[in-house]
CSV table of C-alpha atoms in Angstrom, one decimal:
chain,number,residue,atom,x,y,z
A,441,MET,CA,-6.9,29.0,34.1
A,442,GLU,CA,-3.3,31.5,34.7
A,443,HIS,CA,-4.5,34.6,35.3
A,444,ARG,CA,-1.7,37.7,34.9
A,445,THR,CA,-1.8,40.5,36.4
A,446,TYR,CA,-0.4,43.9,35.0
A,447,SER,CA,0.7,47.6,36.0
A,448,TYR,CA,-0.2,50.9,33.9
A,449,THR,CA,2.2,53.4,35.0
A,450,SER,CA,0.2,56.2,33.4
A,451,ARG,CA,1.7,58.4,31.3
A,452,VAL,CA,1.0,62.2,30.7
A,453,PRO,CA,0.7,62.8,26.8
A,454,ASP,CA,3.3,65.5,25.6
A,455,PHE,CA,1.0,68.1,24.5
A,456,GLN,CA,0.0,68.0,28.1
A,457,LYS,CA,3.3,68.0,30.1
A,458,GLN,CA,3.6,71.4,32.3
A,459,LEU,CA,6.7,73.6,30.8
A,460,PRO,CA,8.7,75.2,32.8
A,461,GLY,CA,8.4,78.8,33.4
A,462,GLY,CA,5.1,78.2,31.6
A,463,GLU,CA,3.8,78.8,27.7
A,464,THR,CA,5.6,80.8,25.3
A,465,SER,CA,3.2,83.2,23.8
A,466,MET,CA,2.8,85.4,21.1
A,467,ASP,CA,3.8,88.2,23.8
A,468,ASN,CA,6.8,87.0,24.9
A,469,LEU,CA,7.9,87.0,21.3
A,470,LEU,CA,6.5,90.6,20.7
A,471,ASP,CA,8.4,91.4,23.8
A,472,ALA,CA,11.8,89.5,22.0
A,473,LEU,CA,11.6,92.4,19.4
A,474,ARG,CA,10.6,95.3,21.2
A,475,THR,CA,13.2,94.6,23.4
A,476,THR,CA,16.3,94.5,21.0
A,477,LYS,CA,18.1,96.3,19.4
A,478,THR,CA,19.4,95.8,16.1
A,479,ASP,CA,23.6,96.2,15.5
A,480,PHE,CA,24.5,98.2,12.3
A,481,LYS,CA,26.8,96.0,10.7
A,482,ARG,CA,28.5,96.5,7.2
A,483,LEU,CA,26.9,95.2,4.1
A,484,PRO,CA,28.3,91.6,3.1
A,485,GLY,CA,30.8,91.6,-0.2
A,486,PHE,CA,31.3,95.4,-0.2
A,487,ASP,CA,34.9,96.5,1.5
A,488,PRO,CA,34.0,99.7,3.5
A,489,ASN,CA,37.7,101.4,2.7
A,490,VAL,CA,36.6,102.0,-2.1
A,491,ASP,CA,35.6,105.0,-1.8
A,492,GLU,CA,34.0,105.6,-5.4
A,493,ASP,CA,31.0,107.1,-6.3
A,494,GLU,CA,29.5,104.0,-8.4
A,495,TYR,CA,30.3,101.5,-5.6
A,496,HIS,CA,27.9,103.4,-3.1
A,497,ARG,CA,25.4,103.4,-6.0
A,498,ALA,CA,25.6,100.0,-6.2
A,499,GLN,CA,25.4,99.1,-2.1
A,500,GLN,CA,21.7,100.9,-2.4
A,501,CYS,CA,20.6,98.6,-4.7
A,502,ILE,CA,21.1,96.0,-2.5
A,503,ASP,CA,19.1,94.4,1.5
A,504,CYS,CA,20.9,91.7,2.3
A,505,ASP,CA,22.1,91.1,6.3
A,506,GLU,CA,24.1,87.8,7.2
A,507,VAL,CA,22.1,86.7,11.0
A,508,PHE,CA,24.0,83.9,11.3
A,509,PRO,CA,27.2,82.5,9.7
A,510,ARG,CA,26.0,81.7,6.4
A,511,VAL,CA,22.9,82.5,6.4
A,512,TYR,CA,21.5,85.7,4.4
A,513,ILE,CA,17.8,87.8,4.9
A,514,GLY,CA,17.6,89.7,2.6
A,515,ASP,CA,14.5,91.0,0.3
A,516,GLY,CA,13.6,91.0,-3.1
A,517,ARG,CA,13.5,93.7,-4.1
A,518,SER,CA,15.9,97.1,-3.9
A,519,ARG,CA,15.9,99.7,-0.9
A,520,LEU,CA,15.3,102.3,-3.7
A,521,LYS,CA,12.8,103.4,-6.4
A,522,LYS,CA,15.6,105.1,-8.5
A,523,GLN,CA,16.0,103.8,-12.1
A,524,PHE,CA,19.6,102.6,-11.6
A,525,CYS,CA,18.3,100.3,-9.5
A,526,ALA,CA,15.6,99.3,-11.1
A,527,SER,CA,16.6,95.5,-12.7
A,528,ARG,CA,18.7,95.2,-10.0
A,529,LEU,CA,16.9,93.6,-7.1
A,530,THR,CA,18.8,92.1,-4.5
A,531,ALA,CA,16.6,88.2,-5.0
A,532,LYS,CA,17.4,88.4,-8.9
A,533,ASN,CA,20.6,90.0,-8.6
A,534,LYS,CA,22.7,86.9,-9.1
A,535,GLU,CA,26.5,88.7,-9.8
A,536,TYR,CA,25.6,89.7,-6.0
A,537,LEU,CA,24.8,87.0,-5.1
A,538,LEU,CA,27.3,84.8,-6.2
A,539,ARG,CA,29.9,87.5,-5.2
A,540,ILE,CA,28.8,86.8,-1.8
A,541,GLY,CA,29.0,83.0,-2.0
A,542,ILE,CA,25.2,82.2,-2.0
A,543,THR,CA,25.0,78.3,-3.5
A,544,HIS,CA,21.3,78.3,-2.1
A,545,VAL,CA,18.1,80.3,-2.4
A,546,LEU,CA,14.7,80.1,-0.7
A,547,ASN,CA,12.3,82.6,-1.4
A,548,ALA,CA,9.5,82.6,0.7
A,549,ALA,CA,7.4,84.8,-1.2
A,550,GLU,CA,6.6,83.0,-4.3
A,551,GLY,CA,4.5,83.5,-6.9
A,552,LYS,CA,3.2,86.6,-9.6
A,553,ALA,CA,0.9,88.4,-7.7
A,554,PHE,CA,1.3,91.6,-5.9
A,555,GLY,CA,3.2,91.2,-2.2
A,556,MET,CA,5.3,88.5,-4.2
A,557,VAL,CA,8.6,87.6,-5.6
A,558,ASN,CA,8.6,86.6,-9.0
A,559,THR,CA,11.5,84.3,-9.2
A,560,ASP,CA,11.8,80.1,-9.6
A,561,SER,CA,14.2,77.5,-10.1
A,562,ASN,CA,14.2,78.0,-14.0
A,563,TYR,CA,15.7,81.9,-13.1
A,564,TYR,CA,19.0,79.7,-11.0
A,565,LYS,CA,19.4,77.4,-14.2
A,566,ASP,CA,23.1,79.2,-15.5
A,567,THR,CA,24.1,78.9,-11.4
A,568,ASN,CA,24.7,76.4,-9.6
A,569,VAL,CA,22.6,78.0,-6.9
A,570,LYS,CA,19.8,75.5,-5.1
A,571,TYR,CA,16.1,76.9,-5.3
A,572,LEU,CA,13.4,76.8,-2.4
A,573,GLY,CA,9.8,78.2,-3.4
A,574,LEU,CA,7.2,78.6,-0.9
A,575,GLN,CA,4.4,80.2,-1.7
A,576,ILE,CA,3.5,82.6,1.7
A,577,LYS,CA,1.5,85.0,1.9
A,578,ASP,CA,2.2,87.8,4.5
A,579,ARG,CA,-1.7,87.2,6.4
A,580,LEU,CA,-2.3,87.0,10.0
A,581,SER,CA,-4.3,83.8,8.3
A,582,MET,CA,-1.9,82.0,7.0
A,583,ASP,CA,-0.6,79.2,8.2
A,584,ILE,CA,3.7,78.9,8.0
A,585,SER,CA,4.2,76.5,10.2
A,586,GLN,CA,3.2,73.5,7.0
A,587,TYR,CA,6.6,75.3,5.9
A,588,PHE,CA,8.8,75.8,9.2
A,589,TYR,CA,10.6,71.9,9.0
A,590,THR,CA,10.9,72.3,4.6
A,591,ALA,CA,12.1,75.8,5.8
A,592,ALA,CA,14.8,74.1,8.3
A,593,SER,CA,16.1,71.2,6.5
A,594,PHE,CA,16.8,73.6,3.1
A,595,ILE,CA,18.6,76.1,5.1
A,596,GLN,CA,20.7,72.8,7.6
A,597,ASP,CA,21.4,71.5,4.1
A,598,ALA,CA,22.8,74.4,2.7
A,599,CYS,CA,24.9,75.3,5.6
A,600,ALA,CA,25.9,71.2,6.8
A,601,SER,CA,27.6,70.9,3.3
A,602,GLY,CA,29.7,74.4,3.4
A,603,GLY,CA,27.2,76.9,1.5
A,604,ARG,CA,25.4,80.1,1.9
A,605,VAL,CA,21.9,80.4,2.0
A,606,PHE,CA,20.0,83.7,1.4
A,607,VAL,CA,16.0,83.4,2.2
A,608,HIS,CA,14.0,86.7,1.2
A,609,CYS,CA,10.6,87.3,1.0
A,610,VAL,CA,9.3,90.7,-0.8
A,611,GLN,CA,10.9,93.1,2.4
A,612,GLY,CA,12.9,90.6,4.5
A,613,VAL,CA,10.9,91.5,7.6
A,614,SER,CA,8.2,88.8,8.0
A,615,ARG,CA,7.9,85.6,5.6
A,616,SER,CA,12.0,85.0,5.9
A,617,ALA,CA,12.5,86.2,9.1
A,618,THR,CA,9.9,83.4,10.1
A,619,CYS,CA,11.4,80.7,8.3
A,620,VAL,CA,14.7,81.6,9.3
A,621,ILE,CA,13.8,81.3,12.7
A,622,ALA,CA,11.8,78.3,13.0
A,623,TYR,CA,15.5,77.2,11.4
A,624,LEU,CA,17.8,78.2,14.6
A,625,MET,CA,14.6,76.8,16.3
A,626,ILE,CA,14.3,73.4,14.5
A,627,LYS,CA,18.2,72.7,13.5
A,628,LYS,CA,19.5,75.2,16.4
A,629,ALA,CA,17.7,74.2,19.6
A,630,MET,CA,17.4,78.0,19.9
A,631,LEU,CA,13.9,78.9,22.1
A,632,ALA,CA,12.1,81.0,19.8
A,633,LYS,CA,12.4,84.2,21.9
A,634,ASP,CA,16.3,83.3,21.4
A,635,ALA,CA,15.8,82.8,17.6
A,636,ILE,CA,14.1,86.3,17.5
A,637,ARG,CA,16.5,87.8,19.0
A,638,THR,CA,19.4,86.8,17.1
A,639,VAL,CA,18.0,87.5,13.9
A,640,ARG,CA,17.2,90.6,15.5
A,641,LEU,CA,20.5,92.1,16.2
A,642,SER,CA,21.0,91.8,12.6
A,643,ARG,CA,18.4,93.1,11.0
A,644,GLU,CA,15.4,95.1,11.2
A,645,ILE,CA,12.4,92.4,11.6
A,646,GLY,CA,9.2,92.0,12.4
A,647,PRO,CA,7.1,88.8,11.8
A,648,ASN,CA,3.4,89.6,11.4
A,649,GLU,CA,1.7,88.3,14.6
A,650,GLY,CA,-0.3,85.1,13.4
A,651,PHE,CA,3.3,84.0,12.3
A,652,LEU,CA,4.7,85.3,15.6
A,653,ARG,CA,2.0,82.7,17.5
A,654,GLN,CA,2.9,79.7,15.1
A,655,LEU,CA,6.2,80.6,16.1
A,656,ALA,CA,4.9,80.5,20.1
A,657,HIS,CA,2.5,77.4,19.5
A,658,LEU,CA,6.4,75.7,17.5
A,659,ASP,CA,8.5,76.0,21.2
A,660,ASN,CA,6.1,75.1,22.9
A,661,GLN,CA,6.3,71.4,20.9
A,662,LEU,CA,9.4,72.0,20.9
A,663,ARG,CA,10.5,72.4,24.4
A,664,ARG,CA,8.0,68.7,25.4
A,665,GLN,CA,9.8,67.7,23.0
A,666,ARG,CA,12.8,68.0,24.5
A,667,MET,CA,12.1,67.6,27.9
């Protein structure tokens, strides 16, 4: 009987590969947030040369920042609680969204409960806006990572088609920012700290610590895959 000798090459599983510079941690990402200063940027869609009271009031009812080409983050409610803003929430202000060329809306807080934004695809049915709703709660224990690739693909599709995407939650600080950061990591091959700095330069953001841990974990996964 013929005997064959097989040689086996020992391979270290991807999840055990040593990362240059060590593992990304939540503290690394907190440091990126704390050490990055947000620059002043004019509100998209408004002419700074127009000096009219009504025009200025309209701007006070909008919360929106372009944080990456064709990618905007905003809120689902206005910054002010004055009566003239009551019906002009940013995510619900279809006139404004269309004015700045928004073709896609990602609601990272879809729902009717407190802390959620009650919109869905039906809300935008009288426009050509494509909608994605994610029912994410802004809690430390929330598994937002299950939505990372879904959100990243939606944002990528918007930009690749020449459109613009408005990503929002309630305040445009934690859930929506985390989705955009994940997009920059997955689709633009940014390190987590660089993605955070990119968004932070254009908008005051603050993903909760549970979300930062999950972004750190994603960063380590992506870094190993790209080794």
